[in-house]
PDB file of C-alpha atoms and ligand atoms in Angstrom:
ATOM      1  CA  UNK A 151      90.863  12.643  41.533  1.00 94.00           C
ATOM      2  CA  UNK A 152      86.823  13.243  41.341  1.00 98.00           C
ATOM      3  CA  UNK A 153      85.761   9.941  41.496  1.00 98.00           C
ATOM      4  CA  UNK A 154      81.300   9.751  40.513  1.00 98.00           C
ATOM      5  CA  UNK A 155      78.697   6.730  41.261  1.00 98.00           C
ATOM      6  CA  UNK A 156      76.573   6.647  38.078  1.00 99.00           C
ATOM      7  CA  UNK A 157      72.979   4.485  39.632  1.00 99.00           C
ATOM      8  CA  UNK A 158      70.945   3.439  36.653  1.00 99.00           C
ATOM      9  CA  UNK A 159      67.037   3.796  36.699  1.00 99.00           C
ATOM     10  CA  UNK A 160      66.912   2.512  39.956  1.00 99.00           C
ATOM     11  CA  UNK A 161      63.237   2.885  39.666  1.00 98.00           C
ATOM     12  CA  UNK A 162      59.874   1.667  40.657  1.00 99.00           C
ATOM     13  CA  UNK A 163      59.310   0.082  37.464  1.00 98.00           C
ATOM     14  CA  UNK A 164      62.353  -2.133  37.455  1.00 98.00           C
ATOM     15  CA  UNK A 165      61.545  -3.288  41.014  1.00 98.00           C
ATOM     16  CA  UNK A 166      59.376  -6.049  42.163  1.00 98.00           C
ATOM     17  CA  UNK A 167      55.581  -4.155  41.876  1.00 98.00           C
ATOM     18  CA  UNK A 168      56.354  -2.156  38.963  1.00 98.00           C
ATOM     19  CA  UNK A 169      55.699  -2.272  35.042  1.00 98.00           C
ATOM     20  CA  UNK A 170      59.082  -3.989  34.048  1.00 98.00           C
ATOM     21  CA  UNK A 171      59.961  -5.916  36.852  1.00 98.00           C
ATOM     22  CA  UNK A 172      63.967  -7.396  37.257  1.00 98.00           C
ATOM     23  CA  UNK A 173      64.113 -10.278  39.189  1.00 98.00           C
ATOM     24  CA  UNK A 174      65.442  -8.771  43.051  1.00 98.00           C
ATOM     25  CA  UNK A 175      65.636  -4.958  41.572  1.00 98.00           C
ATOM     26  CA  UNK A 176      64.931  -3.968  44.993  1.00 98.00           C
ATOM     27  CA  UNK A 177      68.420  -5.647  46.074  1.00 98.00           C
ATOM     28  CA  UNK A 178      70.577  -2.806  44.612  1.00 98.00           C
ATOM     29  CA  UNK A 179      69.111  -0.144  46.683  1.00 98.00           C
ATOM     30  CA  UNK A 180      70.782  -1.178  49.937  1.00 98.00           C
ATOM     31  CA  UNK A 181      73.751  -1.286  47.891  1.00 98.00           C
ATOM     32  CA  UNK A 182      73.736   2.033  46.234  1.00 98.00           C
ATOM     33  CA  UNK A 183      72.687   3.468  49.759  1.00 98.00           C
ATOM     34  CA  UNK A 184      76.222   2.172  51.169  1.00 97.00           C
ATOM     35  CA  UNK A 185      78.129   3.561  48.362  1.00 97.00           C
ATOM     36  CA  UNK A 186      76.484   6.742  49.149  1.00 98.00           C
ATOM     37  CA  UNK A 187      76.866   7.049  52.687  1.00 96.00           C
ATOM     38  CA  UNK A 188      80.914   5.470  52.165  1.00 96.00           C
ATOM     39  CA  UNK A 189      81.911   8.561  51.329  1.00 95.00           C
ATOM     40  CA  UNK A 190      83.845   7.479  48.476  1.00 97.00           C
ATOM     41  CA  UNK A 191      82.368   9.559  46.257  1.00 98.00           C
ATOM     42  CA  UNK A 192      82.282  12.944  45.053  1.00 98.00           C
ATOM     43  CA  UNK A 193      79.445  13.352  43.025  1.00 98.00           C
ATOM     44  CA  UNK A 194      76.429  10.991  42.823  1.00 98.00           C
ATOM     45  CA  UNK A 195      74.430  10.950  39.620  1.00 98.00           C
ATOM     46  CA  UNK A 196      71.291   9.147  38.588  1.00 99.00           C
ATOM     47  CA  UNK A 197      69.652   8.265  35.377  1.00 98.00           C
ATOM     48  CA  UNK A 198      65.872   7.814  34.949  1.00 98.00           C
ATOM     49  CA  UNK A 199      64.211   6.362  32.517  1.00 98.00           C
ATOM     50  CA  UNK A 200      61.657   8.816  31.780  1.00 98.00           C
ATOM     51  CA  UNK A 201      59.272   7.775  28.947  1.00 98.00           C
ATOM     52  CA  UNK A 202      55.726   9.816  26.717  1.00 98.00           C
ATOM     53  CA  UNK A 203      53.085   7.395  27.211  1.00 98.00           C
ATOM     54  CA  UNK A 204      53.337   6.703  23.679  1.00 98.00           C
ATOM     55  CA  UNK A 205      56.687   5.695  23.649  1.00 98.00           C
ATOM     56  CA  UNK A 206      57.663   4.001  21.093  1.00 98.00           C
ATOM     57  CA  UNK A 207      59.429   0.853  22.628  1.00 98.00           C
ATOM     58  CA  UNK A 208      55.920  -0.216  24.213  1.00 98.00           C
ATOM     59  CA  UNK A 209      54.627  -3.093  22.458  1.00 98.00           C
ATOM     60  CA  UNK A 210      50.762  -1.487  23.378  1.00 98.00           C
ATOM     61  CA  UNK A 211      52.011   1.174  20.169  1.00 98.00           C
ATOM     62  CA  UNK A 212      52.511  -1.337  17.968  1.00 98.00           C
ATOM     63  CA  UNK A 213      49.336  -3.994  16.132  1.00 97.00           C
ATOM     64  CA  UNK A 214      49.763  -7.147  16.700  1.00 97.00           C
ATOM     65  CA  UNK A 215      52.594  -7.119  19.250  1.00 98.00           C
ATOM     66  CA  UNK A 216      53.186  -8.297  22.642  1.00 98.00           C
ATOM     67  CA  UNK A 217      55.340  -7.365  25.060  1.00 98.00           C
ATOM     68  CA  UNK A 218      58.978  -9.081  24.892  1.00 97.00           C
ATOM     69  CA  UNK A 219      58.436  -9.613  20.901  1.00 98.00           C
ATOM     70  CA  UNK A 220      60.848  -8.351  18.980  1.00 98.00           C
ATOM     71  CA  UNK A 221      59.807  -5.545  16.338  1.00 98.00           C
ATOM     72  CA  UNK A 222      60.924  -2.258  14.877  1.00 97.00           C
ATOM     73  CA  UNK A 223      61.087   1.164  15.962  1.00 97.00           C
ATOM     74  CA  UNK A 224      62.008   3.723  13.354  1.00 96.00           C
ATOM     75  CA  UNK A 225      63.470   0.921  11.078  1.00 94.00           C
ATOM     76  CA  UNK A 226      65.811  -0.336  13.921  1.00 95.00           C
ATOM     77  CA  UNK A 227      65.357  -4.187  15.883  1.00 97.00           C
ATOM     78  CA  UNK A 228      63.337  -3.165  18.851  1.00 98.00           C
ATOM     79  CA  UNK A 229      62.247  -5.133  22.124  1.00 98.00           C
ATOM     80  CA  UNK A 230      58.472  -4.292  22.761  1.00 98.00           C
ATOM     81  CA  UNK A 231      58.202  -3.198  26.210  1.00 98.00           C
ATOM     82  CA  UNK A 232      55.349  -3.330  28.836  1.00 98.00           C
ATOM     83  CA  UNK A 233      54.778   0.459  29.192  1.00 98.00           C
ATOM     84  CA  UNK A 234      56.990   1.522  31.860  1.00 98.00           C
ATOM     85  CA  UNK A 235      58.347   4.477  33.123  1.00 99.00           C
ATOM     86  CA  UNK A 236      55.935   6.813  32.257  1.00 99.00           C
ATOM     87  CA  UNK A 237      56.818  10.394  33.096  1.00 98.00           C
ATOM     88  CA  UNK A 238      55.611  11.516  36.144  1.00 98.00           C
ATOM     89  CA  UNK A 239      53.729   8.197  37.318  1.00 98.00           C
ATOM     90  CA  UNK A 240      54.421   6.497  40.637  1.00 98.00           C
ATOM     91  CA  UNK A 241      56.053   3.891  38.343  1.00 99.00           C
ATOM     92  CA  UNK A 242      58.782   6.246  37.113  1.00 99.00           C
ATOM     93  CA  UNK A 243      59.990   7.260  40.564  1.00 99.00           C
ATOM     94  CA  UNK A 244      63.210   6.248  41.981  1.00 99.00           C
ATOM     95  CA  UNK A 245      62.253   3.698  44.598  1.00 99.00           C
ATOM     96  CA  UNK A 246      61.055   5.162  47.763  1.00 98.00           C
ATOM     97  CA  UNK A 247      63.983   3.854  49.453  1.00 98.00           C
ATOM     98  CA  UNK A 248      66.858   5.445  47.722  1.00 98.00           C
ATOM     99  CA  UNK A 249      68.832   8.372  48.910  1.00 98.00           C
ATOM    100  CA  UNK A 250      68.138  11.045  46.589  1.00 98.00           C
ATOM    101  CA  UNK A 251      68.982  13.645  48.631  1.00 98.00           C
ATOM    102  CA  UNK A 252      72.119  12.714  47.981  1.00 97.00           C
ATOM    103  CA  UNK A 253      72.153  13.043  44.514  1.00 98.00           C
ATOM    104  CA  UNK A 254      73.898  15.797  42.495  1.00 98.00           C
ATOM    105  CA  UNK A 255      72.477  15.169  39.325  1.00 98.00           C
ATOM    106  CA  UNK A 256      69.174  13.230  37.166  1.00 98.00           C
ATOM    107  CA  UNK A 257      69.481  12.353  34.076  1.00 98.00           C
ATOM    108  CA  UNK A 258      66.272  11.720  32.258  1.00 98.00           C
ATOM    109  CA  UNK A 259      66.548   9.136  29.084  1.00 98.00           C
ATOM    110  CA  UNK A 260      63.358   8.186  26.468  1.00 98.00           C
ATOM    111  CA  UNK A 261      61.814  11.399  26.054  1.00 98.00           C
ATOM    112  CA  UNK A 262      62.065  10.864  22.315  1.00 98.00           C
ATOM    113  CA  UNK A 263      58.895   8.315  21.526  1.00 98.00           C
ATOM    114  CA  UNK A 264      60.458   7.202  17.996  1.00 98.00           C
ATOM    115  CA  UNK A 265      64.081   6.196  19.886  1.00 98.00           C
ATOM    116  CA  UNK A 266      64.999   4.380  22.651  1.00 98.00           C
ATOM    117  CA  UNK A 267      67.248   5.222  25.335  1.00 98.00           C
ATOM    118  CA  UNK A 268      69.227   2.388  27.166  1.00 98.00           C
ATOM    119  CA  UNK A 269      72.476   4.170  27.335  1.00 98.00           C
ATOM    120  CA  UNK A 270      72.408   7.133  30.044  1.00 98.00           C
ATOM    121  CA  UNK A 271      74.561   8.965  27.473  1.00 98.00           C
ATOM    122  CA  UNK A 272      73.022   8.874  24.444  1.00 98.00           C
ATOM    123  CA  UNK A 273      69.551   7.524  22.410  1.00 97.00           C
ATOM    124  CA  UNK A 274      70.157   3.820  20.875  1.00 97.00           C
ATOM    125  CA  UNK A 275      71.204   5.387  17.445  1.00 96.00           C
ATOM    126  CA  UNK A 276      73.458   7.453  19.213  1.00 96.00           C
ATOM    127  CA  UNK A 277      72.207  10.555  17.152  1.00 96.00           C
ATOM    128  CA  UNK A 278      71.078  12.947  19.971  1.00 98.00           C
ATOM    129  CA  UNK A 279      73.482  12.990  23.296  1.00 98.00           C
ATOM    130  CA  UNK A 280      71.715  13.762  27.056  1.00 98.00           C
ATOM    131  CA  UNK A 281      74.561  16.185  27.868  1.00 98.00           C
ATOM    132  CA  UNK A 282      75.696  13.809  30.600  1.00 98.00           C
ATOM    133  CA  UNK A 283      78.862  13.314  29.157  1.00 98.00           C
ATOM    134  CA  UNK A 284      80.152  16.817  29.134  1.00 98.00           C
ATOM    135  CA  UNK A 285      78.189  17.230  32.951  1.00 98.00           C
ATOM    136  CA  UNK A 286      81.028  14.703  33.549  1.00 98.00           C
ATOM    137  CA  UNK A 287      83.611  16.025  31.622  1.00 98.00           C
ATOM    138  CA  UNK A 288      82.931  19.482  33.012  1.00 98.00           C
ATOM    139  CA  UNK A 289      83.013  18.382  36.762  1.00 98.00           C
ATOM    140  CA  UNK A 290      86.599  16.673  36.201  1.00 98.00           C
ATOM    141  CA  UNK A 291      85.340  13.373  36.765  1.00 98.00           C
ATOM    142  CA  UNK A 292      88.561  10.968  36.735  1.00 98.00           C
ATOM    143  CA  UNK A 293      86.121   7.685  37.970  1.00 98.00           C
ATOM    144  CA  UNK A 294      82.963   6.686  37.331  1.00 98.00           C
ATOM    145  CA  UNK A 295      81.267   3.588  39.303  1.00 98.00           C
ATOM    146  CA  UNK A 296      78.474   2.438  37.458  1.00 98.00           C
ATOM    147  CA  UNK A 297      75.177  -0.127  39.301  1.00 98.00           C
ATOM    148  CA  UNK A 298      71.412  -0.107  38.739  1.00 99.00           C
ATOM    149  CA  UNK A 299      68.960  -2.048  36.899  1.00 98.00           C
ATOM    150  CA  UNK A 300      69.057  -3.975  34.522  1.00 98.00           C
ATOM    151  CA  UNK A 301      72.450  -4.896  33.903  1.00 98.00           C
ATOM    152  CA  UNK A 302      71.740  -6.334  30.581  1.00 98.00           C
ATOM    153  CA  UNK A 303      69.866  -3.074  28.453  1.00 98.00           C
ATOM    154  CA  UNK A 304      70.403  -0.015  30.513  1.00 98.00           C
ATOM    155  CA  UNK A 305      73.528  -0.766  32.498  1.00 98.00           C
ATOM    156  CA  UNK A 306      75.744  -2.017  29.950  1.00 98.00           C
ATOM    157  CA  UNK A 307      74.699   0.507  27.081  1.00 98.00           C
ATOM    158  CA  UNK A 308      75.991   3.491  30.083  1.00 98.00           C
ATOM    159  CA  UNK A 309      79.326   1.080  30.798  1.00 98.00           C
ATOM    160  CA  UNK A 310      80.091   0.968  27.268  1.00 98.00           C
ATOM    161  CA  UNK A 311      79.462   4.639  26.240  1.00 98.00           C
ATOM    162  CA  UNK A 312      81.386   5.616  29.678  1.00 98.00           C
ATOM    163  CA  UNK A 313      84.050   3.955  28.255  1.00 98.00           C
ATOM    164  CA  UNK A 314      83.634   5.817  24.601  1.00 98.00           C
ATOM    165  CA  UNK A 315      82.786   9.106  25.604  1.00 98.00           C
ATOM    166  CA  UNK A 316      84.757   9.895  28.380  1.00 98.00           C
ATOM    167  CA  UNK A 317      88.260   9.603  27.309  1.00 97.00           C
ATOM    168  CA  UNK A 318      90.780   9.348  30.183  1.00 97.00           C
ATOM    169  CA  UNK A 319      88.514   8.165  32.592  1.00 98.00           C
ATOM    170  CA  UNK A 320      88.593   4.923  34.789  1.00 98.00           C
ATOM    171  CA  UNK A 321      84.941   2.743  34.463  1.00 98.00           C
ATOM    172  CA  UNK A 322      84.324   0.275  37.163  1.00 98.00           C
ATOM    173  CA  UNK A 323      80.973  -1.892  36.748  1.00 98.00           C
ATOM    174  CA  UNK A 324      79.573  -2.696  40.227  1.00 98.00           C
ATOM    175  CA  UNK A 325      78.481  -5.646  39.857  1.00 98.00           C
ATOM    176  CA  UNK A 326      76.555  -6.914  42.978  1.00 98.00           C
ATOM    177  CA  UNK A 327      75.245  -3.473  42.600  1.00 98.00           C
ATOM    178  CA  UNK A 328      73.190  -4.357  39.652  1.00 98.00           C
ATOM    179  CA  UNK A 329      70.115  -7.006  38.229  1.00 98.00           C
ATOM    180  CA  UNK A 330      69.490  -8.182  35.315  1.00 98.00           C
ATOM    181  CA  UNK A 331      66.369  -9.033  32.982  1.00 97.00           C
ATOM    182  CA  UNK A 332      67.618 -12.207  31.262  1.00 94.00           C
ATOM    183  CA  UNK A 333      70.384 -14.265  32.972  1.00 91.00           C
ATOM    184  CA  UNK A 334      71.939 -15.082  29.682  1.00 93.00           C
ATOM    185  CA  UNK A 335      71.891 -11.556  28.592  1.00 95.00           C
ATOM    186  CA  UNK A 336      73.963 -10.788  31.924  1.00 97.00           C
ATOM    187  CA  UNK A 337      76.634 -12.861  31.366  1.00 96.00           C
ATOM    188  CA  UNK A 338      76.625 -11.473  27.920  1.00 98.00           C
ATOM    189  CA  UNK A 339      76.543  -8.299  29.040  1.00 98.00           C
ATOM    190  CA  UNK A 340      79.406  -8.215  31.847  1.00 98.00           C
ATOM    191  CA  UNK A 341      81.660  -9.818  29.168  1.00 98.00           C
ATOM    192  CA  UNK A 342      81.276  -7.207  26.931  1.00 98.00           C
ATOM    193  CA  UNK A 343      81.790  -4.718  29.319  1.00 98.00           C
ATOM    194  CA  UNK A 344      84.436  -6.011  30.502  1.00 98.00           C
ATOM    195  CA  UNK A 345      86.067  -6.597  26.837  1.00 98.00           C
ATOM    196  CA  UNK A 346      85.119  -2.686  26.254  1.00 98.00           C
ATOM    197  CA  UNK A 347      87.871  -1.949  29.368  1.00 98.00           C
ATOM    198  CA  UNK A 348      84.829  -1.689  32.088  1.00 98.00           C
ATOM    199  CA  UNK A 349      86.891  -3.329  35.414  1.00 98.00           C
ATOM    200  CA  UNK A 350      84.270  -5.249  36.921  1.00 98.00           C
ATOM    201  CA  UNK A 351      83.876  -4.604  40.472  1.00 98.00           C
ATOM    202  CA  UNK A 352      82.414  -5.403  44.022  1.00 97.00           C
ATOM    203  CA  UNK A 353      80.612  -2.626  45.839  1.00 97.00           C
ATOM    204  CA  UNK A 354      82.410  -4.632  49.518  1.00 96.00           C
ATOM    205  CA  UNK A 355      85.859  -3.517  47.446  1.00 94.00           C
ATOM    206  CA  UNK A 356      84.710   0.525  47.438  1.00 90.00           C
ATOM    207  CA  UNK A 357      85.169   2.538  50.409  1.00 65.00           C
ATOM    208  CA  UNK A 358      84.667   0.303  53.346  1.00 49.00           C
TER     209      UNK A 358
HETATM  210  C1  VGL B1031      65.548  -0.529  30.636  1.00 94.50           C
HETATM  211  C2  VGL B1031      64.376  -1.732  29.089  1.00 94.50           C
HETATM  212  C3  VGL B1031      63.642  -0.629  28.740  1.00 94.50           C
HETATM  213  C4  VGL B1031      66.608  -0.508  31.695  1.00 94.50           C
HETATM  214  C5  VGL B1031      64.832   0.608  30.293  1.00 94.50           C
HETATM  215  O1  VGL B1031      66.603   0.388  32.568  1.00 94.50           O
HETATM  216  O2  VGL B1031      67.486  -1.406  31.662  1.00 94.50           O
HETATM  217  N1  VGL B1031      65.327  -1.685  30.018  1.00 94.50           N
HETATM  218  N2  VGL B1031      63.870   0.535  29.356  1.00 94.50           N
HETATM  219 ZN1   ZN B1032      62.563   2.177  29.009  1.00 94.50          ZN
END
């Protein structure tokens, strides 16, 4: 059994103060820090959202738009985003918080300014993988936990393709470990997940 926690962009710019703020982002990071220090895990990974500054996503690239509109982005229904996550800004850092020196592995997502990247796996048109499925498959991984921000775009698009791309292996959603953007969305969201095969989880179940 290698059993991995999987925290999603839990970043400066999905926290209260930052670019693309999710209502109590700042909650998960207690949350994540038990996991951590539970000792129920063997490997700790992390995905950052990790964006040009002309990202494509950011309504300020597109005339005319605003952020939250819906537009395009290389022919594909887009949400216009504040610009967030810029690479290397204060905004794009995990939040100061966090342990990261107990995590094994970043994953970096969004490079790619004419795709977006909710999924921690894989860009939105699932052309062009991040390699952290094979990281995964390579390390044995028979569980993967899976928390962060926000439960409705990033966290579910990981859950799902966790569930498609790593054959074999169990996907639990923590789900007081995670925020969401729009409360409909998350309700949305956990159903599909858990429709997909995620189990849906509670980080007091894990470890202590
Ligand atoms: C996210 C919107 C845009 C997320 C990232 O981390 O859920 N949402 N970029
Ligand atoms: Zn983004």
């Amino acid at each position: 059994m290698t059993k991995a926690l999987l925290l999603i962009d839990i970043q400066n710019g999905f926290c209260p103060g930052g670019n693309l703020p999710v209502a109590d982002g700042d909650e998960v990071v207690p949350v994540a820090n038990r996991l951590i220090a539970s000792g129920a895990y063997d490997l700790i990974v992390a995905s950052q959202d990790w964006h040009p500054s002309n990202h494509g996503s950011f309504a300020s690239q597109h005339r005319g738009k605003q952020p939250f509109d819906m537009g395009e982005l290389s022919g594909q229904p887009q949400v216009m985003w504040p610009d967030h996550c810029i690479q290397d800004s204060v905004d794009a850092e995990f939040h100061p918080d966090l342990a990261t020196d107990r995590i094994d592995f970043v994953q970096r997502k969004g490079e790619n300014p004419k795709v977006d990247s909710y999924s921690a796996f894989r860009d939105n048109d699932q052309a062009a993988l991040t390699g952290l499925a094979e990281w995964l498959m390579a390390k044995g991984v028979t569980s993967l936990d899976v928390m962060g921000l926000a439960t409705d775009y990033c966290v579910k698009f990981s859950a799902l393709d966790a569930i498609d791309m790593l054959p074999g292996v169990t996907v639990r959603l923590i789900a007081d470990g995670c925020r969401g953007i729009d409360p409909t969305g998350v309700e949305e969201a956990i159903e599909s997940m858990r429709q997909a095969g995620v189990e849906i989880t509670d980080s007091s179940r894990i470890g202590f």
